[in-house]
Short mmCIF file of C-alpha atoms and ligand atoms in Angstrom, two decimals:
data_model
loop_
_atom_site.label_atom_id
_atom_site.label_comp_id
_atom_site.label_asym_id
_atom_site.label_seq_id
_atom_site.Cartn_x
_atom_site.Cartn_y
_atom_site.Cartn_z
CA UNK A 189 13.80 11.40 9.69
CA UNK A 190 13.53 8.16 11.91
CA UNK A 191 11.63 10.60 14.41
CA UNK A 192 9.02 11.16 12.06
CA UNK A 193 8.29 7.14 11.76
CA UNK A 194 8.30 7.53 15.60
CA UNK A 195 5.53 10.06 15.41
CA UNK A 196 3.45 7.84 13.09
CA UNK A 197 3.62 4.77 14.82
CA UNK A 198 2.37 6.66 18.16
CA UNK A 199 -0.17 8.99 16.60
CA UNK A 200 -1.58 5.72 14.73
CA UNK A 201 -2.02 3.75 17.81
CA UNK A 202 -3.30 6.88 19.82
CA UNK A 203 -5.91 7.82 17.31
CA UNK A 204 -6.54 4.14 16.00
CA UNK A 205 -5.00 3.82 12.74
CA UNK A 206 -2.81 0.71 13.73
CA UNK A 207 -2.64 -1.20 16.74
CA UNK A 208 0.04 -3.76 17.84
CA UNK A 209 -1.17 -7.19 17.46
CA UNK A 210 -2.26 -9.14 20.11
CA UNK A 211 -1.15 -6.41 22.71
CA UNK A 212 -3.14 -7.78 25.74
CA UNK A 213 -1.02 -11.29 25.53
CA UNK A 214 2.50 -8.86 25.08
CA UNK A 215 2.03 -8.51 21.32
CA UNK A 216 2.51 -10.63 18.36
CA UNK A 217 6.13 -9.53 16.86
CA UNK A 218 6.00 -7.62 13.60
CA UNK A 219 2.16 -7.83 13.46
CA UNK A 220 -0.23 -5.19 13.39
CA UNK A 221 -4.18 -4.36 13.37
CA UNK A 222 -5.71 -1.87 11.59
CA UNK A 223 -8.06 0.45 13.84
CA UNK A 224 -11.48 2.04 12.81
CA UNK A 225 -9.23 5.03 11.32
CA UNK A 226 -6.91 2.63 9.58
CA UNK A 227 -9.16 0.40 7.92
CA UNK A 228 -10.99 3.54 6.68
CA UNK A 229 -7.78 4.69 4.90
CA UNK A 230 -6.96 1.06 3.89
CA UNK A 231 -10.21 0.65 2.14
CA UNK A 232 -10.07 4.10 0.65
CA UNK A 233 -6.51 3.22 -0.82
CA UNK A 234 -7.71 -0.03 -2.31
CA UNK A 235 -10.75 1.80 -3.69
CA UNK A 236 -8.70 4.42 -5.46
CA UNK A 237 -6.39 1.75 -6.65
CA UNK A 238 -9.25 -0.43 -8.26
CA UNK A 239 -10.78 2.57 -9.90
CA UNK A 240 -7.65 3.47 -11.20
CA UNK A 241 -6.59 0.10 -12.51
CA UNK A 242 -9.85 -1.61 -13.24
CA UNK A 243 -13.36 0.05 -13.22
CA UNK A 244 -11.93 3.31 -15.13
CA UNK A 245 -10.62 1.10 -18.05
CA UNK A 246 -12.11 -1.05 -20.58
CA UNK A 247 -8.95 -3.11 -20.71
CA UNK A 248 -8.57 -4.55 -17.11
CA UNK A 249 -11.01 -7.01 -15.22
CA UNK A 250 -11.02 -7.95 -11.69
CA UNK A 251 -10.57 -11.35 -9.88
CA UNK A 252 -10.44 -12.39 -6.31
CA UNK A 253 -8.71 -15.92 -6.26
CA UNK A 254 -8.23 -18.07 -2.97
CA UNK A 255 -5.32 -17.60 -0.59
CA UNK A 256 -4.67 -21.61 -0.84
CA UNK A 257 -4.28 -22.64 -4.19
CA UNK A 258 -3.78 -26.24 -5.30
CA UNK A 259 0.19 -27.06 -4.10
CA UNK A 260 0.88 -28.01 -7.63
CA UNK A 261 0.78 -24.24 -8.60
CA UNK A 262 3.81 -23.43 -6.48
CA UNK A 263 5.77 -26.18 -7.74
CA UNK A 264 5.20 -24.93 -11.45
CA UNK A 265 5.44 -21.25 -10.75
CA UNK A 266 9.17 -21.77 -9.27
CA UNK A 267 8.17 -20.61 -5.64
CA UNK A 268 8.76 -23.96 -4.00
CA UNK A 269 12.17 -24.35 -5.36
CA UNK A 270 13.41 -20.85 -5.51
CA UNK A 271 11.30 -18.41 -3.13
CA UNK A 272 13.89 -18.19 -0.62
CA UNK A 273 16.12 -15.69 0.96
CA UNK A 274 19.84 -16.05 2.29
CA UNK A 275 19.58 -15.86 6.05
CA UNK A 276 22.83 -15.07 7.97
CA UNK A 277 23.41 -15.05 11.58
CA UNK A 278 25.87 -12.87 13.69
CA UNK A 279 28.05 -15.08 15.50
CA UNK A 280 28.56 -12.67 18.15
CA UNK A 281 25.02 -11.60 19.03
CA UNK A 282 23.13 -14.32 17.24
CA UNK A 283 20.97 -11.95 15.62
CA UNK A 284 19.43 -12.79 12.36
CA UNK A 285 19.55 -10.98 8.98
CA UNK A 286 18.87 -11.21 5.35
CA UNK A 287 22.22 -11.26 3.80
CA UNK A 288 21.17 -9.58 0.50
CA UNK A 289 19.61 -6.81 2.87
CA UNK A 290 22.73 -6.14 4.65
CA UNK A 291 24.81 -5.83 1.44
CA UNK A 292 22.04 -3.41 0.05
CA UNK A 293 22.33 -1.10 3.19
CA UNK A 294 26.02 -1.18 2.59
CA UNK A 295 25.77 -0.29 -1.12
CA UNK A 296 23.38 2.50 -0.19
CA UNK A 297 25.81 4.01 2.20
CA UNK A 298 28.88 3.73 0.58
CA UNK A 299 28.09 3.92 -3.09
CA UNK A 300 29.49 0.66 -4.14
CA UNK A 301 28.75 -3.13 -2.64
CA UNK A 302 30.75 -4.70 -0.11
CA UNK A 303 34.01 -6.30 -2.45
CA UNK A 304 34.44 -9.21 0.15
CA UNK A 305 30.80 -9.78 0.76
CA UNK A 306 29.63 -10.03 4.36
CA UNK A 307 33.29 -10.50 5.63
CA UNK A 308 33.56 -6.71 5.40
CA UNK A 309 30.14 -5.68 7.07
CA UNK A 310 29.49 -4.68 10.56
CA UNK A 311 26.41 -6.37 12.63
CA UNK A 312 24.09 -3.68 12.62
CA UNK A 313 22.81 -5.08 16.21
CA UNK A 314 26.17 -5.38 18.15
CA UNK A 315 28.29 -3.51 15.70
CA UNK A 316 30.91 -6.43 15.49
CA UNK A 317 32.81 -6.78 11.96
CA UNK A 318 32.91 -10.09 9.97
CA UNK A 319 30.74 -11.99 12.36
CA UNK A 320 28.10 -13.34 9.70
CA UNK A 321 27.82 -16.95 9.24
CA UNK A 322 27.81 -18.42 5.62
CA UNK A 323 24.27 -17.65 4.53
CA UNK A 324 21.80 -20.35 3.88
CA UNK A 325 18.52 -20.37 1.61
CA UNK A 326 15.44 -20.13 3.90
CA UNK A 327 11.91 -20.54 2.45
CA UNK A 328 9.58 -17.55 2.37
CA UNK A 329 6.61 -19.67 1.93
CA UNK A 330 4.43 -20.04 4.89
CA UNK A 331 2.81 -23.82 4.79
CA UNK A 332 -0.41 -25.51 6.93
CA UNK A 333 -1.81 -28.71 6.52
CA UNK A 334 -5.32 -29.25 5.03
CA UNK A 335 -7.29 -32.01 6.88
CA UNK A 336 -6.99 -34.52 9.78
CA UNK A 337 -3.46 -35.56 8.94
CA UNK A 338 0.11 -33.97 9.31
CA UNK A 339 2.26 -35.48 6.99
CA UNK A 340 3.56 -34.26 3.36
CA UNK A 341 0.51 -35.21 1.55
CA UNK A 342 -1.14 -32.51 3.29
CA UNK A 343 0.95 -29.70 3.19
CA UNK A 344 -0.53 -26.58 1.68
CA UNK A 345 0.93 -23.11 1.23
CA UNK A 346 -0.47 -19.64 1.86
CA UNK A 347 0.37 -17.65 -1.18
CA UNK A 348 2.94 -15.14 -1.17
CA UNK A 349 1.66 -13.20 -4.13
CA UNK A 350 -1.66 -12.81 -5.53
CA UNK A 351 -0.57 -13.55 -9.03
CA UNK A 352 -0.61 -17.11 -9.38
CA UNK A 353 -4.41 -17.02 -8.98
CA UNK A 354 -4.64 -14.67 -11.80
CA UNK A 355 -2.43 -17.22 -14.11
CA UNK A 356 -4.29 -20.20 -13.07
CA UNK A 357 -7.72 -18.35 -13.75
CA UNK A 358 -6.15 -16.84 -17.34
CA UNK A 359 -7.69 -19.05 -19.47
CA UNK A 360 -11.13 -18.97 -17.80
CA UNK A 361 -11.08 -15.08 -17.79
CA UNK A 362 -10.09 -15.08 -21.35
CA UNK A 363 -12.93 -16.99 -22.40
CA UNK A 364 -15.99 -15.51 -20.16
CA UNK A 365 -14.81 -11.83 -20.20
CA UNK A 366 -14.17 -11.72 -23.74
CA UNK A 367 -11.19 -9.69 -23.75
CA UNK A 368 -7.94 -10.34 -25.66
CA UNK A 369 -4.51 -9.10 -25.03
CA UNK A 370 -3.68 -6.23 -24.41
CA UNK A 371 -5.66 -7.02 -21.44
CA UNK A 372 -5.32 -7.11 -17.58
CA UNK A 373 -6.36 -8.96 -14.49
CA UNK A 374 -6.07 -7.47 -11.27
CA UNK A 375 -6.83 -8.60 -8.05
CA UNK A 376 -6.53 -7.26 -4.24
CA UNK A 377 -5.79 -9.77 -1.13
CA UNK A 378 -3.65 -10.87 1.49
CA UNK A 379 -0.31 -12.63 0.90
CA UNK A 380 1.94 -14.66 3.42
CA UNK A 381 5.61 -14.73 3.55
CA UNK A 382 7.85 -16.14 6.13
CA UNK A 383 9.92 -13.32 6.69
CA UNK A 384 13.20 -13.41 8.19
CA UNK A 385 13.53 -9.96 9.39
CA UNK A 386 9.96 -8.46 9.89
CA UNK A 387 9.60 -5.00 10.95
CA UNK A 388 9.73 -1.09 10.56
CA UNK A 389 6.30 -0.99 11.56
CA UNK A 390 3.65 -2.05 8.65
CA UNK A 391 6.59 -1.98 6.12
CA UNK A 392 7.23 -5.55 6.23
CA UNK A 393 4.93 -8.16 7.92
CA UNK A 394 4.31 -11.82 7.42
CA UNK A 395 0.90 -11.24 6.50
CA UNK A 396 0.17 -8.22 4.36
CA UNK A 397 -2.28 -7.26 1.58
CA UNK A 398 -1.15 -6.72 -2.19
CA UNK A 399 -2.57 -4.84 -4.91
CA UNK A 400 -1.21 -6.66 -8.39
CA UNK A 401 -2.43 -6.69 -12.14
CA UNK A 402 -1.08 -8.69 -14.71
CA UNK A 403 -1.35 -7.38 -18.28
CA UNK A 404 -1.08 -9.65 -20.97
CA UNK A 405 0.43 -8.48 -24.07
CA UNK A 406 1.87 -9.62 -27.27
CA UNK A 407 5.88 -10.83 -27.43
CA UNK A 408 7.73 -7.95 -28.65
CA UNK A 409 5.22 -5.27 -27.31
CA UNK A 410 6.34 -6.21 -23.96
CA UNK A 411 8.66 -3.40 -23.42
CA UNK A 412 6.77 -0.46 -24.27
CA UNK A 413 4.02 -1.72 -22.13
CA UNK A 414 6.09 -1.96 -19.16
CA UNK A 415 7.03 1.72 -19.78
CA UNK A 416 3.46 2.52 -19.95
CA UNK A 417 2.67 0.70 -16.64
CA UNK A 418 5.79 2.17 -15.15
CA UNK A 419 4.40 5.69 -15.98
CA UNK A 420 0.76 4.69 -14.90
CA UNK A 421 2.00 3.60 -11.59
CA UNK A 422 4.10 6.71 -10.92
CA UNK A 423 1.11 8.95 -11.78
CA UNK A 424 -1.36 6.98 -9.36
CA UNK A 425 1.01 7.86 -6.20
CA UNK A 426 1.61 11.32 -7.57
CA UNK A 427 -1.99 11.97 -8.36
CA UNK A 428 -3.02 11.38 -4.76
CA UNK A 429 -0.49 13.75 -3.57
CA UNK A 430 2.80 11.77 -3.01
CA UNK A 431 5.67 14.21 -3.42
CA UNK A 432 7.96 13.40 -6.07
CA UNK A 433 11.14 14.62 -4.23
CA UNK A 434 10.29 11.45 -1.73
CA UNK A 435 9.98 9.11 -4.70
CA UNK A 436 12.58 7.52 -7.24
CA UNK A 437 13.20 4.50 -9.38
CA UNK A 438 15.36 1.49 -8.78
CA UNK A 439 16.28 -0.88 -11.57
CA UNK A 440 17.24 -4.30 -10.61
CA UNK A 441 20.58 -5.29 -11.87
CA UNK A 442 20.26 -8.26 -14.19
CA UNK A 443 22.24 -10.66 -11.86
CA UNK A 444 19.31 -10.13 -8.90
CA UNK A 445 16.18 -10.36 -11.30
CA UNK A 446 13.70 -12.84 -9.98
CA UNK A 447 13.56 -16.37 -11.72
CA UNK A 448 10.50 -14.99 -13.90
CA UNK A 449 11.67 -11.62 -14.76
CA UNK A 450 13.27 -10.05 -17.84
CA UNK A 451 13.03 -6.59 -16.14
CA UNK A 452 11.78 -5.01 -13.02
CA UNK A 453 11.85 -1.60 -11.92
CA UNK A 454 10.57 -0.40 -8.46
CA UNK A 455 9.16 2.72 -7.15
CA UNK A 456 11.06 3.39 -3.94
CA UNK A 457 9.95 5.80 -1.31
CA UNK A 458 12.12 7.54 1.08
CA UNK A 459 10.94 6.27 4.41
CA UNK A 460 14.01 7.13 6.14
CA UNK A 461 13.90 4.09 8.34
CA UNK A 462 17.34 4.09 10.63
CA UNK A 463 19.83 2.38 8.66
CA UNK A 464 18.30 2.67 5.08
CA UNK A 465 16.79 6.22 3.52
CA UNK A 466 14.85 4.34 0.63
CA UNK A 467 12.28 1.28 0.67
CA UNK A 468 10.49 -0.52 -2.06
CA UNK A 469 7.11 0.51 -2.35
CA UNK A 470 5.81 -1.24 -5.44
CA UNK A 471 7.67 -3.28 -8.21
CA UNK A 472 6.59 -3.14 -12.09
CA UNK A 473 8.09 -6.41 -13.58
CA UNK A 474 8.13 -7.89 -16.88
CA UNK A 475 7.48 -11.61 -16.05
CA UNK A 476 7.49 -12.71 -19.54
CA UNK A 477 5.58 -15.90 -20.56
CA UNK A 478 7.60 -17.50 -17.70
CA UNK A 479 4.07 -18.30 -15.71
CA UNK A 480 1.83 -19.03 -18.29
CA UNK A 481 4.18 -21.79 -19.91
CA UNK A 482 5.04 -23.11 -16.54
CA UNK A 483 1.48 -23.87 -15.63
CA UNK A 484 0.68 -24.80 -19.37
CA UNK A 485 3.43 -27.53 -19.07
CA UNK A 486 2.94 -28.69 -15.63
CA UNK A 487 -1.15 -28.94 -15.98
CA UNK A 488 -1.47 -29.99 -19.30
CA UNK A 489 -3.98 -26.96 -20.08
CA UNK A 490 -3.30 -24.93 -22.92
CA UNK A 491 -2.72 -21.26 -21.82
CA UNK A 492 -1.89 -19.80 -25.29
CA UNK A 493 -3.77 -17.04 -27.06
CA UNK A 494 -4.88 -17.41 -30.51
CA UNK A 495 -4.48 -14.31 -32.59
CA UNK A 496 -7.04 -14.30 -35.14
CA UNK A 497 -5.56 -11.34 -36.96
CA UNK A 498 -2.31 -12.79 -37.28
CA UNK A 499 -3.66 -16.24 -37.45
CA UNK A 500 -0.93 -17.21 -35.03
CA UNK A 501 -0.91 -18.85 -31.62
CA UNK A 502 1.53 -17.40 -28.84
CA UNK A 503 1.61 -17.31 -25.04
CA UNK A 504 1.28 -13.67 -23.80
CA UNK A 505 4.12 -11.67 -21.89
CA UNK A 506 3.12 -10.39 -18.75
CA UNK A 507 3.85 -6.96 -17.20
CA UNK A 508 2.93 -6.73 -13.55
CA UNK A 509 2.81 -3.87 -11.14
CA UNK A 510 2.65 -5.15 -7.68
CA UNK A 511 1.92 -3.01 -4.66
CA UNK A 512 1.63 -3.42 -1.15
CA UNK A 513 -1.31 -1.72 0.54
CA UNK A 514 0.44 -1.46 4.25
CA UNK A 515 3.66 0.22 2.61
CA UNK A 516 1.52 2.50 0.33
CA UNK A 517 -0.67 3.70 3.49
CA UNK A 518 2.67 4.41 5.30
CA UNK A 519 4.14 6.13 2.74
CA UNK A 520 1.16 8.51 2.26
CA UNK A 521 1.07 9.03 5.88
CA UNK A 522 4.91 9.85 6.48
CA UNK A 523 4.21 11.98 3.20
CA UNK A 524 1.40 13.92 4.45
CA UNK A 525 2.81 14.20 7.92
CA UNK A 526 3.51 17.98 8.85
CA UNK A 527 3.96 20.31 11.88
CA UNK A 528 3.01 23.73 11.27
CA UNK A 529 1.37 26.66 13.15
CA UNK A 530 -1.95 27.92 14.12
CA UNK A 531 -3.69 30.46 16.62
CA UNK A 532 -5.26 29.01 19.51
CA UNK A 533 -8.39 30.81 20.90
CA UNK A 534 -6.65 33.69 22.11
CA UNK A 535 -4.95 34.19 18.87
CA UNK A 536 -1.40 33.25 19.94
CA UNK A 537 0.25 30.84 17.53
CA UNK A 538 0.65 27.38 18.68
CA UNK A 539 2.02 24.29 16.94
CA UNK A 540 -0.36 21.79 15.54
CA UNK A 541 0.06 18.74 13.75
CA UNK A 542 -1.66 18.01 10.43
CA UNK A 543 -2.05 15.16 8.14
CA UNK A 544 -2.35 16.53 4.76
CA UNK A 545 -3.87 13.37 3.22
CA UNK A 546 -5.78 13.83 -0.25
CA UNK A 547 -9.34 13.98 0.73
CA UNK A 548 -9.96 10.72 -1.42
CA UNK A 549 -7.52 9.01 1.46
CA UNK A 550 -8.79 10.76 4.32
CA UNK A 551 -10.44 7.91 6.73
CA UNK A 552 -13.01 11.01 8.05
CA UNK A 553 -14.12 13.06 5.55
CA UNK A 554 -15.90 15.79 7.37
CA UNK A 555 -16.43 16.39 11.10
CA UNK A 556 -19.62 17.98 12.41
CA UNK A 557 -18.84 20.25 15.48
CA UNK A 558 -21.37 22.13 17.45
CA UNK A 559 -19.63 25.25 18.64
CA UNK A 560 -20.21 24.15 22.34
CA UNK A 561 -22.56 21.25 23.87
CA UNK A 562 -25.72 22.95 23.97
CA UNK A 563 -29.64 21.91 23.73
CA UNK A 564 -30.17 23.78 20.58
CA UNK A 565 -27.04 23.51 18.81
CA UNK A 566 -26.11 19.70 19.11
CA UNK A 567 -29.43 18.11 17.75
CA UNK A 568 -29.13 20.54 14.92
CA UNK A 569 -25.77 19.27 14.24
CA UNK A 570 -26.45 15.96 14.81
CA UNK A 571 -29.27 16.09 12.35
CA UNK A 572 -26.68 17.47 9.75
CA UNK A 573 -24.29 14.35 10.48
CA UNK A 574 -26.95 12.11 9.99
CA UNK A 575 -27.64 13.39 6.70
CA UNK A 576 -23.94 13.77 5.54
CA UNK A 577 -23.52 10.02 6.59
CA UNK A 578 -25.20 8.97 3.53
CA UNK A 579 -22.73 9.99 1.48
CA UNK A 580 -19.34 10.04 3.65
CA UNK A 581 -17.73 9.19 6.64
CA UNK A 582 -18.61 11.46 9.24
CA UNK A 583 -17.54 12.34 12.72
CA UNK A 584 -19.45 13.98 15.28
CA UNK A 585 -17.73 15.81 18.27
CA UNK A 586 -18.97 17.88 20.78
CA UNK A 587 -16.37 17.34 23.57
CA UNK A 588 -14.09 20.24 24.84
CA UNK A 589 -13.22 23.77 23.18
CA UNK A 590 -13.47 24.03 19.47
CA UNK A 591 -9.94 24.64 18.90
CA UNK A 592 -9.03 21.46 20.33
CA UNK A 593 -11.52 19.42 18.37
CA UNK A 594 -10.06 21.39 15.13
CA UNK A 595 -6.72 20.20 16.00
CA UNK A 596 -7.81 16.54 16.40
CA UNK A 597 -9.24 16.33 13.07
CA UNK A 598 -6.34 17.98 11.80
CA UNK A 599 -4.33 15.29 13.12
CA UNK A 600 -5.91 12.37 11.26
CA UNK A 601 -6.21 14.36 8.06
CA UNK A 602 -10.14 15.41 7.92
CA UNK A 603 -10.15 17.88 5.36
CA UNK A 604 -13.39 19.82 6.61
CA UNK A 605 -14.96 20.67 9.65
CA UNK A 606 -18.26 22.00 9.67
CA UNK A 607 -19.43 24.00 12.80
CA UNK A 608 -22.76 24.62 13.77
CA UNK A 609 -23.14 27.79 16.01
CA UNK A 610 -25.69 30.08 17.30
CA UNK A 611 -26.16 32.13 13.91
CA UNK A 612 -27.02 28.89 12.22
CA UNK A 613 -30.26 28.77 14.41
CA UNK A 614 -31.24 31.98 12.11
CA UNK A 615 -29.64 32.18 9.11
CA UNK A 616 -29.51 28.17 8.39
CA UNK A 617 -25.72 28.59 7.59
CA UNK A 618 -22.74 26.86 8.69
CA UNK A 619 -19.11 27.60 8.95
CA UNK A 620 -16.94 25.23 6.94
CA UNK A 621 -13.30 24.93 7.68
CA UNK A 622 -10.71 23.68 5.62
CA UNK A 623 -7.74 21.74 6.94
CA UNK A 624 -4.67 23.06 5.35
CA UNK A 625 -5.47 26.69 4.96
CA UNK A 626 -7.44 26.90 7.82
CA UNK A 627 -9.93 29.17 5.88
CA UNK A 628 -13.38 29.49 6.94
CA UNK A 629 -16.30 30.07 4.64
CA UNK A 630 -20.14 30.38 5.64
CA UNK A 631 -22.01 27.94 3.62
CA UNK A 632 -26.06 27.49 3.46
CA UNK A 633 -27.31 24.58 4.85
CA UNK A 634 -29.05 23.87 1.41
CA UNK A 635 -25.85 24.17 -0.45
CA UNK A 636 -23.87 22.05 1.97
CA UNK A 637 -23.93 18.88 0.25
CA UNK A 638 -23.24 20.14 -3.08
CA UNK A 639 -19.93 22.26 -1.38
CA UNK A 640 -18.69 19.24 -0.04
CA UNK A 641 -19.66 16.98 -3.01
CA UNK A 642 -17.61 18.83 -5.23
CA UNK A 643 -14.38 19.18 -3.06
CA UNK A 644 -14.38 15.36 -1.70
CA UNK A 645 -13.99 13.55 -5.12
CA UNK A 646 -14.14 9.79 -4.98
P1 LIG B 747 11.20 -6.61 -0.44
O1 LIG B 747 12.54 -6.55 -1.30
O2 LIG B 747 10.98 -5.54 0.30
O3 LIG B 747 11.37 -7.95 0.18
P2 LIG B 747 9.77 -7.78 -2.78
O4 LIG B 747 10.54 -7.25 -3.83
O5 LIG B 747 10.05 -9.23 -2.30
O6 LIG B 747 9.85 -6.86 -1.40
P3 LIG B 747 7.25 -8.15 -4.31
O7 LIG B 747 7.39 -9.77 -4.41
O8 LIG B 747 7.88 -7.23 -5.31
O9 LIG B 747 8.37 -7.55 -3.18
O10 LIG B 747 6.02 -7.68 -3.77
C1 LIG B 747 5.42 -6.55 -4.31
C2 LIG B 747 5.07 -5.56 -3.28
O11 LIG B 747 4.41 -6.28 -2.17
C3 LIG B 747 6.07 -4.67 -2.59
O12 LIG B 747 6.46 -3.90 -3.48
C4 LIG B 747 5.57 -4.42 -1.36
O13 LIG B 747 4.71 -3.17 -1.40
C5 LIG B 747 4.80 -5.57 -0.83
N1 LIG B 747 5.18 -6.67 -0.02
C6 LIG B 747 6.06 -7.53 -0.20
N2 LIG B 747 6.58 -8.15 0.74
C7 LIG B 747 5.90 -7.51 1.72
C8 LIG B 747 5.91 -7.77 3.30
N3 LIG B 747 6.53 -8.58 3.87
N4 LIG B 747 5.32 -6.89 4.11
C9 LIG B 747 4.38 -5.81 3.50
N5 LIG B 747 4.39 -5.91 2.32
C10 LIG B 747 5.23 -6.46 1.05
#
């Protein structure tokens, strides 16, 4: 429900996952900064994606291209001409909306599109009906000027997708990596879009990070490969613990496909924003040979592939799984957030908040807690924390009652708490408490690295 999003927003701020940007100046609308826990989780997500998509495979390599490319790239790719959204304004409250989003929300609610288009819709802000202006196309490209002059000759665009840096480097990667289709090039990095209606926390921002992979295949094999990557991408989310009941596929209808796409299917997540239940998490598109052909033509550089076995030359088709880092993080947080009950110090059940994150995504892997702040326990626990830090992100906390310290770790999704108590001084063992089951186990200090290592994969 919407209140779950509110809980995540407030927990994020309170615990240091995500802060409002430039808050000391009153904030920059719809921009967010990732705090100490947020940046850890975001790095974990990107690492998991990179392993799954790149380093665990022999047919995918990585790339890190510039954010600002030659302006000609965006002309050739079609973005300058067509990367725009239909903007409408309510004539009564003057709030602006994306016309396509308004129609999609209507369709989700009523099960069919509005017959008379915008005329049939109520303004989500003021409630008035039929008050929308005729939509105008609004470019989604963010531009800047390079160099000392600010004329049209110095205009440059901040990339709205990482993909074009992959297409423009296709020939060089082909040569230097000695890969041949079917193979892929992956990239993680910032993209920028001049969104008309940013919002819903980190779901839609003007500056965001993408994880994209362009997989080059022989024309005719594209449909099978698209299905393959759709399955892979679904499995990546579920493999990291996302619940299938909160996921679904959405097929783009033919008339709404992007200019380059033959077929696009999105993985949607049940974000449950007020107004719409489902939101796009990632798109898996068949971009055909559109981009490589466009760049071959515009640049005069041959971006075809010579297939030695078949003795023929062709332009590869491209299957693109494109995900957003922030959206994935928000979905994993929402999916992991639960409230259950745990006994307090007196054995009375109390409400607790738990983030049941897969340990590979958890920002803190282990909390080391001396039972109490004490001249014997604290140094022992600090020494253990230092040891464990060689492998994992560790938190040391000796402030306050042990039960409250457990709760603090549960709330940020720390999978294990290791408690150093007075028995530790005699038996050289510690108590390991597991987050979800709250089961406690005594583990000897010389076994603790191995014990945690086998449970903290990745
Ligand atoms: P939407 O329809 O929500 O605007 P899109 O279809 O334009 O998204 P794509 O071009 O397919 O998005 O981009 C791939 C992925 O990048 C999206 O699935 C999403 O995870 C992420 N993404 C796109 N735009 C944004 C944004 N403004 N803020 C955060 N993430 C974004």
